Coordinates of C-alpha atoms in Angstrom, one line a residue:
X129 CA 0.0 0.0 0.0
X130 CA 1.2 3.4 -1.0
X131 CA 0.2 5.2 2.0
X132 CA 3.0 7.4 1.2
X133 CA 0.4 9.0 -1.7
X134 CA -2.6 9.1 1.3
X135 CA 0.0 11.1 3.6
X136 CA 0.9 13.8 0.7
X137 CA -2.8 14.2 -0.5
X138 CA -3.8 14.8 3.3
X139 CA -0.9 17.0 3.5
X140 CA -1.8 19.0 0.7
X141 CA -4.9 19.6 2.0
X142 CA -3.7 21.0 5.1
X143 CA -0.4 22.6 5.0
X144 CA -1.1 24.5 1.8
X145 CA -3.0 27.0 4.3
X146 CA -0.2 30.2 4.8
X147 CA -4.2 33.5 6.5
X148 CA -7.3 34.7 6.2
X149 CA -9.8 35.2 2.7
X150 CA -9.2 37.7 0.0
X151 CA -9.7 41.0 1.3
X152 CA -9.2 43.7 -1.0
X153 CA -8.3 45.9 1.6
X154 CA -4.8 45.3 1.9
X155 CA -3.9 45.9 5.6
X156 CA -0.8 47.9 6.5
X157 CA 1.5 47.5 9.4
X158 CA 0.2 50.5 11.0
X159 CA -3.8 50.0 10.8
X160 CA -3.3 46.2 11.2
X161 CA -2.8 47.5 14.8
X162 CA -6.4 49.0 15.7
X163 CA -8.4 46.9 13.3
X164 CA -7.9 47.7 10.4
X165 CA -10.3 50.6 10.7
X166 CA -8.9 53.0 8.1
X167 CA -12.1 54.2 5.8
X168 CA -11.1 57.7 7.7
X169 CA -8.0 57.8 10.0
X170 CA -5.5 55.7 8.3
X171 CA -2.6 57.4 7.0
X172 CA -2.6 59.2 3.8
X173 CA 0.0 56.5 2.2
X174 CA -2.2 54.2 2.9
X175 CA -4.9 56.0 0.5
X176 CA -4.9 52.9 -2.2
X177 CA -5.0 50.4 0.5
X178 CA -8.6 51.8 2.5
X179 CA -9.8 54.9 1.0
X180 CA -8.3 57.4 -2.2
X181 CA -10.2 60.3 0.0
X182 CA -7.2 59.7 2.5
X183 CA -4.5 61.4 -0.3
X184 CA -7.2 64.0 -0.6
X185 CA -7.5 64.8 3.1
X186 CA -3.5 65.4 3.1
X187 CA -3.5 68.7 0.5
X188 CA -4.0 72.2 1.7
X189 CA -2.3 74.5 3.6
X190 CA -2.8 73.1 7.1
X191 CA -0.2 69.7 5.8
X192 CA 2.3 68.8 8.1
X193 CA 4.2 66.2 5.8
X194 CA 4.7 66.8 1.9
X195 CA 5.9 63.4 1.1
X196 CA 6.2 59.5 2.4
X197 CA 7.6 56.9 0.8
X198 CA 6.7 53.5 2.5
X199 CA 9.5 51.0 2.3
X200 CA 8.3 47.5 1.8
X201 CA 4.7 46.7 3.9
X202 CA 4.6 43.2 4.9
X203 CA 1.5 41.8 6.2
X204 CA 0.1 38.1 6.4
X205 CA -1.8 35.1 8.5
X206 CA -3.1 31.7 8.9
X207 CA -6.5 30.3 9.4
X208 CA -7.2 26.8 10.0
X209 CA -10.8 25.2 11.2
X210 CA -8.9 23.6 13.9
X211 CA -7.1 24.9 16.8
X212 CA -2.8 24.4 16.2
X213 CA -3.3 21.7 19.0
X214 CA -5.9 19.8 17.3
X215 CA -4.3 19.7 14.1
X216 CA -1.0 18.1 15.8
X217 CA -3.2 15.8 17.2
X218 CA -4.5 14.7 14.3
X219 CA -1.7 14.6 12.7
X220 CA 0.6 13.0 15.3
X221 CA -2.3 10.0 15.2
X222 CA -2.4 9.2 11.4
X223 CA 1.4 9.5 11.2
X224 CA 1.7 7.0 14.3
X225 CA -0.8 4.5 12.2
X226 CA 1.1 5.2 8.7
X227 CA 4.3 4.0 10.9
X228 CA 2.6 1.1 12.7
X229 CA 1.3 -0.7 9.4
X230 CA 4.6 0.2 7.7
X231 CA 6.8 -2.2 10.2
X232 CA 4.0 -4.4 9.8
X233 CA 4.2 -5.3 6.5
X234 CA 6.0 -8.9 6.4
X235 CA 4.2 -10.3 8.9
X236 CA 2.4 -13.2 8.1
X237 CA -1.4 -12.5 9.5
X238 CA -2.2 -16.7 9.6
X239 CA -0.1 -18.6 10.6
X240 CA 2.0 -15.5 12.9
X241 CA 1.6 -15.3 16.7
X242 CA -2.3 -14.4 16.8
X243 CA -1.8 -11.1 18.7
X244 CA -0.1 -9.7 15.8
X245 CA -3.6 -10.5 13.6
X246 CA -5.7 -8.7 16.9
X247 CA -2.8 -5.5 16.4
X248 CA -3.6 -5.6 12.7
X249 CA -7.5 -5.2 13.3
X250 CA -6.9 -2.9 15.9
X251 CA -4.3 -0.4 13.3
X252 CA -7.2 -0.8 10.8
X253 CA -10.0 0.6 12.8
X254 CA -7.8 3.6 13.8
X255 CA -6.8 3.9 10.2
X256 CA -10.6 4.3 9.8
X257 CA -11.0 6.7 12.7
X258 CA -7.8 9.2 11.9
X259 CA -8.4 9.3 7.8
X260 CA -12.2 10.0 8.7
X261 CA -11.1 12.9 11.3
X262 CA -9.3 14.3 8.9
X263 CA -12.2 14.5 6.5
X264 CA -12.8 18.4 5.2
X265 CA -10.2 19.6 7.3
X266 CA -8.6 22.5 5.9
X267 CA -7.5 26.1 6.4
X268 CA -6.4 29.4 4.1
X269 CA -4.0 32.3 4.0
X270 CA -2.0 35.1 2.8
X271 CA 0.9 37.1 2.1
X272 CA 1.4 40.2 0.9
X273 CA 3.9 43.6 0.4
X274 CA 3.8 46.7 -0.9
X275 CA 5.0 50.0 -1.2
X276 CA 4.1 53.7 -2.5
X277 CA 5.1 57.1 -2.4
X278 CA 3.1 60.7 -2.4
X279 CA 3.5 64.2 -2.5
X280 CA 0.8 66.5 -1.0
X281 CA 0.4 70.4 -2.3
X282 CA -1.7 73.1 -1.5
X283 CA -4.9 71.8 -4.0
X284 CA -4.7 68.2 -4.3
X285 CA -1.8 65.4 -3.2
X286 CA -0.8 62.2 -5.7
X287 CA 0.6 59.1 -4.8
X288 CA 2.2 55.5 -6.7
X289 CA 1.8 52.5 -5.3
X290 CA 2.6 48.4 -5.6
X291 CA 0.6 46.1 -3.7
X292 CA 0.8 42.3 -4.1
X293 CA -1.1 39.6 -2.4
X294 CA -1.4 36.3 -2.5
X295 CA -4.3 34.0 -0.7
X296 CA -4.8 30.3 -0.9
X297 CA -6.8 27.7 0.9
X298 CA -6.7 24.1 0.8
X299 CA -9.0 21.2 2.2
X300 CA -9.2 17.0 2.5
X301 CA -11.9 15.3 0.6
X302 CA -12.0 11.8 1.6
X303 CA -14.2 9.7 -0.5
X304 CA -17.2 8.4 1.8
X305 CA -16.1 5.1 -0.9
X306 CA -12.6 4.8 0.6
X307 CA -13.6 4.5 3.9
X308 CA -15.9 2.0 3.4
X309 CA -12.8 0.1 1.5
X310 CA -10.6 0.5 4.7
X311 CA -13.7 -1.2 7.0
X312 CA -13.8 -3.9 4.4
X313 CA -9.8 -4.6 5.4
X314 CA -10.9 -4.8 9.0
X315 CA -14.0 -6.9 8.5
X316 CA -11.8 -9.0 6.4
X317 CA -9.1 -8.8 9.3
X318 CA -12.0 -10.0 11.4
X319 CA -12.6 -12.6 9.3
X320 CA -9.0 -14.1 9.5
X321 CA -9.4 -14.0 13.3
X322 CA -12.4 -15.0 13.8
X323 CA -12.9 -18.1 11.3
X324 CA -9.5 -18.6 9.5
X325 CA -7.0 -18.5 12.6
X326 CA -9.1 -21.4 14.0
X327 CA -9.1 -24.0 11.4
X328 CA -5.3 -23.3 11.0
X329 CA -5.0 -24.0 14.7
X330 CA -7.2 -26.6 14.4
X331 CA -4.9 -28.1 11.3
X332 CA -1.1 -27.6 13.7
X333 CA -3.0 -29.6 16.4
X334 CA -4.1 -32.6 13.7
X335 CA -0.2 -32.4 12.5
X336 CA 1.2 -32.6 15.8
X337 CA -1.2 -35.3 17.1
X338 CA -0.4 -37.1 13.4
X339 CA 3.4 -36.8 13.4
X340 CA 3.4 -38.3 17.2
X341 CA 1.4 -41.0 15.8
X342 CA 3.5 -41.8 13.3
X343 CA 6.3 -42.0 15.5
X344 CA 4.6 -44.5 17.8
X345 CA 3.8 -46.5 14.5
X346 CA 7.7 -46.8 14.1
X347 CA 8.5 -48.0 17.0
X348 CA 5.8 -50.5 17.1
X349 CA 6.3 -51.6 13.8
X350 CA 10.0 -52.4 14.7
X351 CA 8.9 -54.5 17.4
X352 CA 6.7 -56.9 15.8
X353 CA 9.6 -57.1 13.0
X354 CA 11.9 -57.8 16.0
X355 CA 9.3 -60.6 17.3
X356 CA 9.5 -58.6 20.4
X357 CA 5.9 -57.1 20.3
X358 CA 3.7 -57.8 23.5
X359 CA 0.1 -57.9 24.2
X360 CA -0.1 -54.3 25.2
X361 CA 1.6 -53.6 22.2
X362 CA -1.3 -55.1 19.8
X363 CA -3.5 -53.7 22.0
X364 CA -1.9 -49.9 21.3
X365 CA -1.4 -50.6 17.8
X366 CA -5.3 -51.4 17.6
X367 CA -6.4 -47.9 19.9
X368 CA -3.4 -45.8 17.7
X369 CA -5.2 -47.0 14.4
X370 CA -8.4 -46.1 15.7
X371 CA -7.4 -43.2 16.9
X372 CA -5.7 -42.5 13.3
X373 CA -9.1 -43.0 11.8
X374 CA -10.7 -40.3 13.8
X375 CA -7.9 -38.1 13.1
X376 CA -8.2 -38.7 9.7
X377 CA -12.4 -38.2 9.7
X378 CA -11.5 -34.9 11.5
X379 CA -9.4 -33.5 8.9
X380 CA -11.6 -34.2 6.2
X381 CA -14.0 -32.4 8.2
X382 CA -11.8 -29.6 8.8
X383 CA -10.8 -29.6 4.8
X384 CA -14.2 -29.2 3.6
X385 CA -14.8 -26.3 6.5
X386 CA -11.7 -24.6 5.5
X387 CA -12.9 -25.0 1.2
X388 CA -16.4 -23.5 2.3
X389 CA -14.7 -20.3 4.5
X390 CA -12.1 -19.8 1.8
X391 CA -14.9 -20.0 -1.1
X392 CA -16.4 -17.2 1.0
X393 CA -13.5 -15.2 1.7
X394 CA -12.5 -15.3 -2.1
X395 CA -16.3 -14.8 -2.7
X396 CA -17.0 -11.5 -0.6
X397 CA -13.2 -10.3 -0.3
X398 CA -11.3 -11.6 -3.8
X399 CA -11.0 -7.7 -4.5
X400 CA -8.4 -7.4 -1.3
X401 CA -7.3 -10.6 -0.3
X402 CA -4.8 -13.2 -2.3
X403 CA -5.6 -16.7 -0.2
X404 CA -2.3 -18.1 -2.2
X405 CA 0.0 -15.8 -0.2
X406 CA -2.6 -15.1 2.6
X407 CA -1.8 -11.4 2.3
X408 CA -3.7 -8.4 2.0
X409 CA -3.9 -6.8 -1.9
X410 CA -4.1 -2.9 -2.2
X411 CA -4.5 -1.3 -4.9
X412 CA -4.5 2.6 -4.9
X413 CA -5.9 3.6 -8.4
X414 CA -9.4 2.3 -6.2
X415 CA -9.0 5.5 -3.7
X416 CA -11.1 8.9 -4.9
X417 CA -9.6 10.8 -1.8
X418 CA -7.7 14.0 -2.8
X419 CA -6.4 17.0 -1.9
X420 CA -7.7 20.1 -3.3
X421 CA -5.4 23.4 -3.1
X422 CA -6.7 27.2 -4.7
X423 CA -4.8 30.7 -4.8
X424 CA -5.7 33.8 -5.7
X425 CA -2.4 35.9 -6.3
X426 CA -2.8 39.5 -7.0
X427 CA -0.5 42.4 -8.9
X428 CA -1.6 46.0 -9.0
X429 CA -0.4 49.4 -9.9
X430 CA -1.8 52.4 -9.7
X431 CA -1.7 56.1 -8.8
X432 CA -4.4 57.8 -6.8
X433 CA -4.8 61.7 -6.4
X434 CA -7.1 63.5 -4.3
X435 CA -8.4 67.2 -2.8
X436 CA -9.7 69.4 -0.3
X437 CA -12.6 71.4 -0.1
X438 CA -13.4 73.5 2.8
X439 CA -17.3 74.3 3.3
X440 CA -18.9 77.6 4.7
X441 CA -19.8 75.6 7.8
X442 CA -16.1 75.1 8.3
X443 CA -16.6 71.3 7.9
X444 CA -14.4 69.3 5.2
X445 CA -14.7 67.7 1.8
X446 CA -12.1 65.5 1.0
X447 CA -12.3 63.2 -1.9
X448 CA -10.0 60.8 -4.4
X449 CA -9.9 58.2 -7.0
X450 CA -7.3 55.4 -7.7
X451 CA -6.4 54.4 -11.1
X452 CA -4.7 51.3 -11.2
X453 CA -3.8 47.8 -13.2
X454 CA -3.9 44.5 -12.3
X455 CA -3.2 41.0 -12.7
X456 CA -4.6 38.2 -11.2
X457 CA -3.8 34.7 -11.0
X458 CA -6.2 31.7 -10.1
X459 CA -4.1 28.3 -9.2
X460 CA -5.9 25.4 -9.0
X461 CA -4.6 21.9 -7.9
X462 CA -6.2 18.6 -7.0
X463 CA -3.8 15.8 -6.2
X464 CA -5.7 12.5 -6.3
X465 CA -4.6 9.3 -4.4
X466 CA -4.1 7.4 -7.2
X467 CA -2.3 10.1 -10.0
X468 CA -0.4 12.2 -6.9
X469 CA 3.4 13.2 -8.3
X470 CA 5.0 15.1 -6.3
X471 CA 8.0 15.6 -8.2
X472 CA 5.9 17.0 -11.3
X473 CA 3.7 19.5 -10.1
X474 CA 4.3 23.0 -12.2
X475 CA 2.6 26.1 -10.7
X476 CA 2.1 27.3 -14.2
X477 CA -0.3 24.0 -15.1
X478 CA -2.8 24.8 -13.0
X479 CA -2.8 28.8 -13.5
X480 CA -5.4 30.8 -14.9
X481 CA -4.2 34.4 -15.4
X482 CA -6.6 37.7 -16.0
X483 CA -5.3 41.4 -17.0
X484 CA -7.3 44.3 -16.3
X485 CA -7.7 47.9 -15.1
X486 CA -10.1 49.4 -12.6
X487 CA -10.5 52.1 -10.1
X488 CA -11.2 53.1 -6.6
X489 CA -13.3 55.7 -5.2
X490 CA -13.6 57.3 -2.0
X491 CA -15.0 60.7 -0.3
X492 CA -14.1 61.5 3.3
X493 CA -16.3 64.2 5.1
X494 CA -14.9 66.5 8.3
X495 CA -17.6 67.5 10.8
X496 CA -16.6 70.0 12.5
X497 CA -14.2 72.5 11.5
X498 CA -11.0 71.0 13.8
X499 CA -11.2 68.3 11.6
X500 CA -11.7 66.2 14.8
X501 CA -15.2 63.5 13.9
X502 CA -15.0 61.9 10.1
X503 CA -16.9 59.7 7.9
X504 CA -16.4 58.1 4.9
X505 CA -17.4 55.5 2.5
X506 CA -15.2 54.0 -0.7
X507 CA -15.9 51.3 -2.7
X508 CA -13.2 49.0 -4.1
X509 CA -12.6 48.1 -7.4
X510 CA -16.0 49.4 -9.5
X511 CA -15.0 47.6 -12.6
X512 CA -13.9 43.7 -12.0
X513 CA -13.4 40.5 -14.0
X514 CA -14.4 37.1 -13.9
X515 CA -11.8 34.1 -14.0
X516 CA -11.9 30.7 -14.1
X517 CA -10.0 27.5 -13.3
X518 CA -7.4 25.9 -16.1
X519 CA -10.4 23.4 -16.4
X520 CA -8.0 20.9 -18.9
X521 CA -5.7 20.2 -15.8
X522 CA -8.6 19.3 -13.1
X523 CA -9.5 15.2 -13.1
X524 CA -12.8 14.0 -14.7
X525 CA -15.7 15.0 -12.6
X526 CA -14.1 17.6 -10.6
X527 CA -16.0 21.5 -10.8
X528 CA -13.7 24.5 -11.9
X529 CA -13.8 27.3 -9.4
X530 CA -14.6 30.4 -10.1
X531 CA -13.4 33.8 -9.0
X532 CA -15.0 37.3 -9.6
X533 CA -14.0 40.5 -8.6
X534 CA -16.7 42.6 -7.4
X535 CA -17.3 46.4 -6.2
X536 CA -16.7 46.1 -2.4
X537 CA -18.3 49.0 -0.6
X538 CA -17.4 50.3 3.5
X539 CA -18.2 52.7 5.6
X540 CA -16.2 54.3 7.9
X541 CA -16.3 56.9 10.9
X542 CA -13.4 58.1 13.2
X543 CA -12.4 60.5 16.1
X544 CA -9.2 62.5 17.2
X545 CA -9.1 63.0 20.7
X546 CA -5.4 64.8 20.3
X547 CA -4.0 61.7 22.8
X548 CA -6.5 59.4 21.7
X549 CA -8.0 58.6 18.7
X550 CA -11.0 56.1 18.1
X551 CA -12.0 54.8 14.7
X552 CA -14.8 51.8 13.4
X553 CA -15.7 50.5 9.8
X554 CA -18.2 48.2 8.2
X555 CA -18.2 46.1 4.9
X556 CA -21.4 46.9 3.4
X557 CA -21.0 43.9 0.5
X558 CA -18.9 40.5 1.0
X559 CA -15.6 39.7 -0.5
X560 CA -16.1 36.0 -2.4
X561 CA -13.5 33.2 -2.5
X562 CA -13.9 31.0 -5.1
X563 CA -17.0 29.3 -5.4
X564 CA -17.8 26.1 -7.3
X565 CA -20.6 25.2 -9.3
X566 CA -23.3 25.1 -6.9
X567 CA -22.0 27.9 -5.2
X568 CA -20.1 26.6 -2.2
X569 CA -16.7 29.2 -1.3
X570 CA -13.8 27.2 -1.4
X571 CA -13.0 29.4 1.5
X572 CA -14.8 31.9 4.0
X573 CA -14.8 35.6 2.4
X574 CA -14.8 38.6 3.9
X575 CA -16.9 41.1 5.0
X576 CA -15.9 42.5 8.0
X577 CA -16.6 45.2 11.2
X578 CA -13.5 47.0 12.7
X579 CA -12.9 48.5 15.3
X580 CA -10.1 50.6 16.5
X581 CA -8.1 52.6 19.3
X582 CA -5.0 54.6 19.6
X583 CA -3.1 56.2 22.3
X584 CA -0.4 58.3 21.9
X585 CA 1.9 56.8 24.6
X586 CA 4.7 58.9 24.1
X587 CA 6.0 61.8 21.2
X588 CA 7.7 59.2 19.6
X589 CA 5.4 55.8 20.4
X590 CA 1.7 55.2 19.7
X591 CA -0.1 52.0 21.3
X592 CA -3.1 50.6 19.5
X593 CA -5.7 48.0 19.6
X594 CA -8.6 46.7 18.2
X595 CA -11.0 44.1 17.1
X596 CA -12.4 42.7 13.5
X597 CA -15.6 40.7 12.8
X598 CA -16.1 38.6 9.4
X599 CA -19.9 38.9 8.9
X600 CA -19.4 36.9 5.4
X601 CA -21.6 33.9 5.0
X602 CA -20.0 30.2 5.8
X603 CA -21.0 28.2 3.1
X604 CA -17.6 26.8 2.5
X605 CA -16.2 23.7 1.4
X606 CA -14.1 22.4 4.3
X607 CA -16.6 20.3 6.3
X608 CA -15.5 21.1 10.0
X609 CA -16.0 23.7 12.3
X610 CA -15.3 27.0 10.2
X611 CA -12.7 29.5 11.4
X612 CA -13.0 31.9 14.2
X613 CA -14.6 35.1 13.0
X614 CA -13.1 37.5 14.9
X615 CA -9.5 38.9 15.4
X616 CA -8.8 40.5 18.4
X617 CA -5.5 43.2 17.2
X618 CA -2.5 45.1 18.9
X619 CA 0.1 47.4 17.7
X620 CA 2.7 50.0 18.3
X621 CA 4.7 52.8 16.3
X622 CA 7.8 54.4 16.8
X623 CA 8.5 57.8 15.0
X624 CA 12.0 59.3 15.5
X625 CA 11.9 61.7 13.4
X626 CA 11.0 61.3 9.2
X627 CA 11.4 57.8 10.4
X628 CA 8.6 55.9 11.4
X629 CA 7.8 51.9 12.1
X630 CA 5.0 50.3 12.7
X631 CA 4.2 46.5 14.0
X632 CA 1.3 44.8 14.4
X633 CA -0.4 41.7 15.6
X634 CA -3.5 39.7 15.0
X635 CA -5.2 36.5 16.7
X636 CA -8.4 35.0 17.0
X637 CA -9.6 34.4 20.5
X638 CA -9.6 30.4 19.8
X639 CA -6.2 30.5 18.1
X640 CA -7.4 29.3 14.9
X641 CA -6.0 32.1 13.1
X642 CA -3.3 34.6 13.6
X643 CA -1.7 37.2 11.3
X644 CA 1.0 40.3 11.8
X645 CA 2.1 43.6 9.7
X646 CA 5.0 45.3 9.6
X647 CA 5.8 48.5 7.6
X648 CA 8.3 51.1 7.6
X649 CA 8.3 54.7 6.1
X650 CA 10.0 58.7 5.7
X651 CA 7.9 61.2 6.1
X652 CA 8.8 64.5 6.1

């Protein structure tokens, strides 16, 4: 048996998992801190990431800092529908079971020491039990960078920026046919034990008895040859040929029990079990378990520019647009039990690649005339594509996913205390995986609720923290226990001067997911 294959297609399933699902708002290292909750307080480098408005609220006479240039943003996290603990668990079990049957393999199940045969049922029904465990198991994630630069004047302020980000989500499908197979190798195990192991008992016994017999005959036999044979000696002679006789009726019986249990074994197990070599036969072109792994990977470019306008009321009208380009990639890769190579699997096979160019909208609106309460709104990407799986590189019967970029709309409000600032968003559509056919995600979108504060700590350190919700739907593929929806987030930055870094973490309160930024940037 190749459980090697099983262990890779399982692992495939599992381990291709690096954060959460496709968010088009790509978090920086500084808002990653208090939520994410940027619609109207993140900073204005961070315009193409939350809101084009935020470039537009930087112009004017009142600006503080001309020009940033962000230095590489990293950001990234892992979900999984099982805690880090339960996945070792689970994987710490099968891996003990793939060891146990693989120093098993040369032992001979009839005619062995029977506790072996009990160990062999016993490895079987936890086979069973870990492979069925593992079942829709699954997890996704991300990674992303990017960087930009801006220059703010006394009308309007323009930026560039380069974002890249790459999410992909895997899951276990094991056929409900293959588990059924691996309870047919314990029934037949069973079987062995149960009916088999007897009779060849029953047949060492008969040989034993025979070959003592025979023995006895031979010294008998020399003693009537010798003329040396006494009474008792007739008389055993007489009681060892009757006993022969008996012996002999009982393995005639015990033949035509053995034909009729090994015409039923070949009858119900001839598929799985070779009575010549009284081992076990596995084929693995039988299994329909697999692996499925998807990836979204996306390129953009762009340039966003936005203005001021001050009102007679002495409130604020900011506003901004991001042109930009993009290219997106859809991977696709299912690894059958069966057709599994792992030492041929090209990432460019199982692409599907899309080009296109869109735009970003965003106002941002000043209430009072300190600048001090905001809301906004911007909606992401109001022109999108549709793209599909390479369908000529997925196995017979298996759905192409499909991914479409839609218009993603939020909301946004914030507050600037002078030491403290407060700030709180909302997703007013979802963010999609891919979906198959009938509409299932292949993982959990997005569509979230932030929630942020900051303190200024220090001149030169701000704390934050904060908390994110994913109202999206979970209709999703993996069959367990979806991921936690909420991210509880912390954060500080430290500004000496044009210099300024910023870390953050994120982690659900379950520990199913966790994810961190980190960006550095001049300002001056």
């Amino acid at each position: 048996m190749k459980k090697s294959a099983l262990t890779m297609v399982l692992a495939l399933g599992i381990t291709s998992t690096s954060a959460s699902a496709f968010d088009y708002f790509f978090q920086t290292g500084r808002s990653a801190g208090y939520g994410s909750a940027g619609t109207t307080y993140a900073h204005w480098s961070a315009a193409s990431n939350y809101n084009p408005a935020l470039i537009g609220s930087a112009s004017g006479d009142k600006s503080k800092k001309d020009f940033f240039l962000v230095l590489p943003n990293f950001r990234g996290n892992a979900a999984t529908n099982k805690t880090v603990d339960e996945m070792d668990d689970l994987f710490t079990e099968f891996e003990e079971v793939n060891d146990e049957f693989d120093q098993r393999d040369n032992i001979d199940l009839l005619e062995g020491d029977i506790q072996d045969l009990q160990d062999a049922i016993d490895l079987s029904n936890r086979m069973v039990d870990a492979v069925g465990d593992i079942d829709g198991l699954g997890g996704n994630g991300g990674f992303g960078f990017g960087t930009a630069a801006g220059l703010s004047f006394k009308k309007f302020a323009v930026g560039l920026h380069l974002n890249t980000h790459f999410a992909g989500g895997g899951s276990a499908n094991v056929d409900e046919e293959d588990l059924a197979l691996l309870r047919r190798y314990t029934k037949l195990a069973q079987v062995l034990k149960d009916d088999v192991r007897p009779l060849y008992d029953s047949a060492n016994e008969l040989e034993a008895e025979a070959n003592d017999a025979a023995l006895r005959a031979e010294a008998l036999e020399d003693a009537f040859n010798n003329g040396t044979a006494t009474q008792e000696d007739f008389q055993e002679a007489q009681a060892l040929a009757d006993s022969l006789e008996i012996q002999k009726n009982e393995a005639l019986a015990l033949a035509e029990t053995a034909k009729e249990t090994q015409a039923g074994i070949e009858t119900e197990f001839a598929d799985i079990f070779n009575p010549d070599t009284q081992s076990i036969e596995f084929d693995e072109n039988d299994l329909q378990s697999n692996g499925r792994f998807a990836g979204i990977g996306w390129f953009e470019v762009g340039a966003t520019i936005g203005s001021k306008w001050q009102l007679k009321s002495g409130k604020t009208v900011s506003a901004g647009v991001t042109l930009k380009s993009v290219h997106i990639e859809l991977y696709d890769y299912v690894a059958n039990v069966s057709s599994i190579d792992t030492g041929d699997v090209n990432g460019d096979d199982y692409r599907a690649q899309e080009d296109f160019a869109t735009a970003d909208v965003g106002v941002i609106v000043g209430l009072d005339p300190m600048d001090k309460w905001r809301i906004g709104a911007t909606v992401k990407n109001i022109s999108g594509t549709t793209i599909k799986s390479n369908g000529l590189r997925l196995p017979e019967g298996v759905d192409e996913l499909t991914f479409e970029v839609e218009p993603q709309v939020r909301v946004g409000t914030s507050y600037n205390g002078g030491w403290y600032r407060i700030a709180a968003d909302i997703d007013l559509t979802e963010s999609s995986g891919p979906v198959t056919s009938d509409g299932e995600q292949f993982f959990q979108g997005t569509q979230y609720a932030n929630v942020g504060a900051i303190l200024n700590a220090f001149n030169f350190v701000e704390l934050r923290a904060g908390y994110r919700h994913n109202m999206a739907s979970s209709d999703v593929v993996s069959k367990n226990d979806e991921a936690s929806a909420g991210l509880v987030t912390l954060g500080a930055g430290l500004y000496l001067g044009p210099i300024q870094a910023d870390l953050a973490f994120q982690a659900s309160p379950d520990g199913d997911e966790i994810g961190f930024g980190f960006q550095s940037m001049l300002t001056f």
